[in-house]
Amino acid sequence: MNRDDTPTGTAPGERLVDAGPGGEAEDQAIEAALRPKDLAEFIGQERVREQLDLVLKAARQRGGTADHVLLSGAPGLGKTTLSMIIATEMGAPIRITSGPAIQHAGDLAAILSSLAEGEVLFLDEIHRMSRPAEEMLYMAMEDFRVDVVVGKGPGATAIPLELPPFTLVGATTRAGLLPPPLRDRFGFTGHMDFYSPAELERVIHRSAALLDVAVDPEGAAEIAGRSRGTPRIANRLLRRVRDYAQVKADGVITREIAGRALRVYDVDARGLDRLDRAVLTALLKLFGGGPVGLGTLAVAVGEERETVEEVAEPFLVREGLLARTPRGRVGTPAAWAHLGLVPPGQGGAAGQGDLFEG
Ligand code: ADP
């Protein structure tokens, strides 16, 4: 554990290991350049890929538009990429928007009524759309029709508006949050899982080739192991390691260079960063491994409750390092082992291992 982890408050976008899209224009440009362009290039997610391939082939054979598709999965797993691939495979244009951008039913009506025939409408974070917009979407998805309400109060009238057939691709991080009537209107639902280390290695080799970066197999494996099952993070770490390799070495990414670079960026052998380790360290060192309440833990690390709960904990829980119990947060035996600490009452000296070595 670093000694300099003074609480500073962490904004999610600041983290190298955050799975959300980067805000910088450069981030977005590189991300776009690294997106696989068709299903054959898309790595992993075999089931979703195979099923989607059938859906799209069948639609093409019928000469119609593809069924509406719902993609669920954590950020950075390739939902936007797949929606673009759907458009490409159907030879259709694509329009991209998101639930939070659609505050009023009128916003949605404006988008829907300007779609071209067969166009793919990608609606990210579909679970965050407003209720009236959601209800308008039901009818649009089913009948390719919306009722636009003109006027207010008793004099308001609904004017029916025919829409061209289109394919809605909805993306959500939590399919369970979608109201059943919305979920039921999708012809196909694909659940995206976290990627295996081997799949991430393939992502890294592919991206390295596109970025013209030399990476050997062990270097790719080292980055993959720290990428939290997420291609977006793998690509981001690759770029930072490339910088290091270029400035501090001969440009080739080996296991050693990747390890040294990611130590500089504070991403340890399991992909935990400073914030994750601060939470775990407080839990183990200050509270003996818990159980401790979320609020207390947050104060101890100098972060907002929400940051600890929504930014740090999901990955720690997924990795089996932290458990959320009715009595509070608990550090698991794997957490003690990862930080090189010995649980109270188990004797022995706390051997401080090197977290940055695999
Ligand atoms: P999401 O919409 O789920 O947040 P994106 O589709 O924007 O994720 O993907 C994030 C980045 O990860 C993209 O730059 C893309 O290049 C890369 N990526 C995602 N999935 C894959 C994949 N299966 N193969 C290769 N690269 C991928």
Short mmCIF file of N, CA and C in Angstrom, two decimals, residues 65 83-84 86-96 114-122 165-167 169:
data_model
loop_
_atom_site.label_atom_id
_atom_site.label_comp_id
_atom_site.label_asym_id
_atom_site.label_seq_id
_atom_site.Cartn_x
_atom_site.Cartn_y
_atom_site.Cartn_z
N THR A 65 -36.10 -4.60 -42.01
CA THR A 65 -35.22 -4.06 -40.97
C THR A 65 -35.09 -5.12 -39.88
N SER A 83 -23.69 -1.74 -31.67
CA SER A 83 -24.79 -1.03 -32.35
C SER A 83 -24.31 -0.50 -33.70
N MET A 84 -23.07 -0.04 -33.74
CA MET A 84 -22.52 0.45 -35.01
C MET A 84 -22.34 -0.70 -35.99
N ILE A 86 -24.16 -3.37 -36.07
CA ILE A 86 -25.50 -3.73 -36.55
C ILE A 86 -25.86 -2.84 -37.75
N ALA A 87 -25.60 -1.55 -37.61
CA ALA A 87 -25.90 -0.63 -38.71
C ALA A 87 -25.08 -0.99 -39.95
N THR A 88 -23.78 -1.23 -39.74
CA THR A 88 -22.92 -1.57 -40.87
C THR A 88 -23.40 -2.83 -41.56
N GLU A 89 -23.68 -3.85 -40.75
CA GLU A 89 -24.09 -5.14 -41.34
C GLU A 89 -25.42 -5.02 -42.08
N MET A 90 -26.26 -4.07 -41.64
CA MET A 90 -27.56 -3.89 -42.31
C MET A 90 -27.45 -2.85 -43.44
N GLY A 91 -26.26 -2.28 -43.59
CA GLY A 91 -26.09 -1.25 -44.62
C GLY A 91 -26.96 -0.04 -44.33
N ALA A 92 -27.15 0.25 -43.04
CA ALA A 92 -28.07 1.33 -42.65
C ALA A 92 -27.30 2.43 -41.93
N PRO A 93 -27.82 3.65 -41.98
CA PRO A 93 -27.21 4.71 -41.18
C PRO A 93 -27.54 4.51 -39.70
N ILE A 94 -26.82 5.23 -38.83
CA ILE A 94 -27.07 5.09 -37.39
C ILE A 94 -27.19 6.46 -36.74
N ARG A 95 -28.09 6.57 -35.81
CA ARG A 95 -28.25 7.79 -35.01
C ARG A 95 -27.97 7.39 -33.56
N ILE A 96 -27.15 8.20 -32.88
CA ILE A 96 -26.78 7.84 -31.52
C ILE A 96 -27.29 8.87 -30.52
N SER A 114 -37.44 11.98 -37.69
CA SER A 114 -36.43 12.34 -38.69
C SER A 114 -35.58 11.13 -39.10
N LEU A 115 -35.94 9.94 -38.62
CA LEU A 115 -35.16 8.75 -38.99
C LEU A 115 -35.41 8.37 -40.45
N ALA A 116 -34.37 7.86 -41.07
CA ALA A 116 -34.53 7.34 -42.44
C ALA A 116 -35.05 5.91 -42.35
N GLU A 117 -35.60 5.41 -43.43
CA GLU A 117 -36.09 4.03 -43.43
C GLU A 117 -34.94 3.07 -43.14
N GLY A 118 -35.16 2.17 -42.17
CA GLY A 118 -34.15 1.17 -41.83
C GLY A 118 -33.06 1.67 -40.91
N GLU A 119 -33.09 2.94 -40.56
CA GLU A 119 -32.02 3.50 -39.74
C GLU A 119 -31.95 2.81 -38.37
N VAL A 120 -30.73 2.72 -37.84
CA VAL A 120 -30.54 2.18 -36.50
C VAL A 120 -30.51 3.35 -35.52
N LEU A 121 -31.35 3.27 -34.50
CA LEU A 121 -31.33 4.30 -33.46
C LEU A 121 -30.70 3.67 -32.22
N PHE A 122 -29.52 4.16 -31.86
CA PHE A 122 -28.86 3.64 -30.66
C PHE A 122 -29.23 4.51 -29.47
N PRO A 165 -40.00 2.28 -40.78
CA PRO A 165 -39.49 1.19 -39.95
C PRO A 165 -38.03 1.47 -39.58
N PHE A 166 -37.69 1.22 -38.35
CA PHE A 166 -36.32 1.45 -37.88
C PHE A 166 -35.97 0.35 -36.91
N THR A 167 -34.68 0.25 -36.58
CA THR A 167 -34.24 -0.72 -35.57
C THR A 167 -33.74 0.05 -34.36
N VAL A 169 -31.70 0.03 -31.06
CA VAL A 169 -30.74 -0.72 -30.26
C VAL A 169 -30.65 0.00 -28.92
#
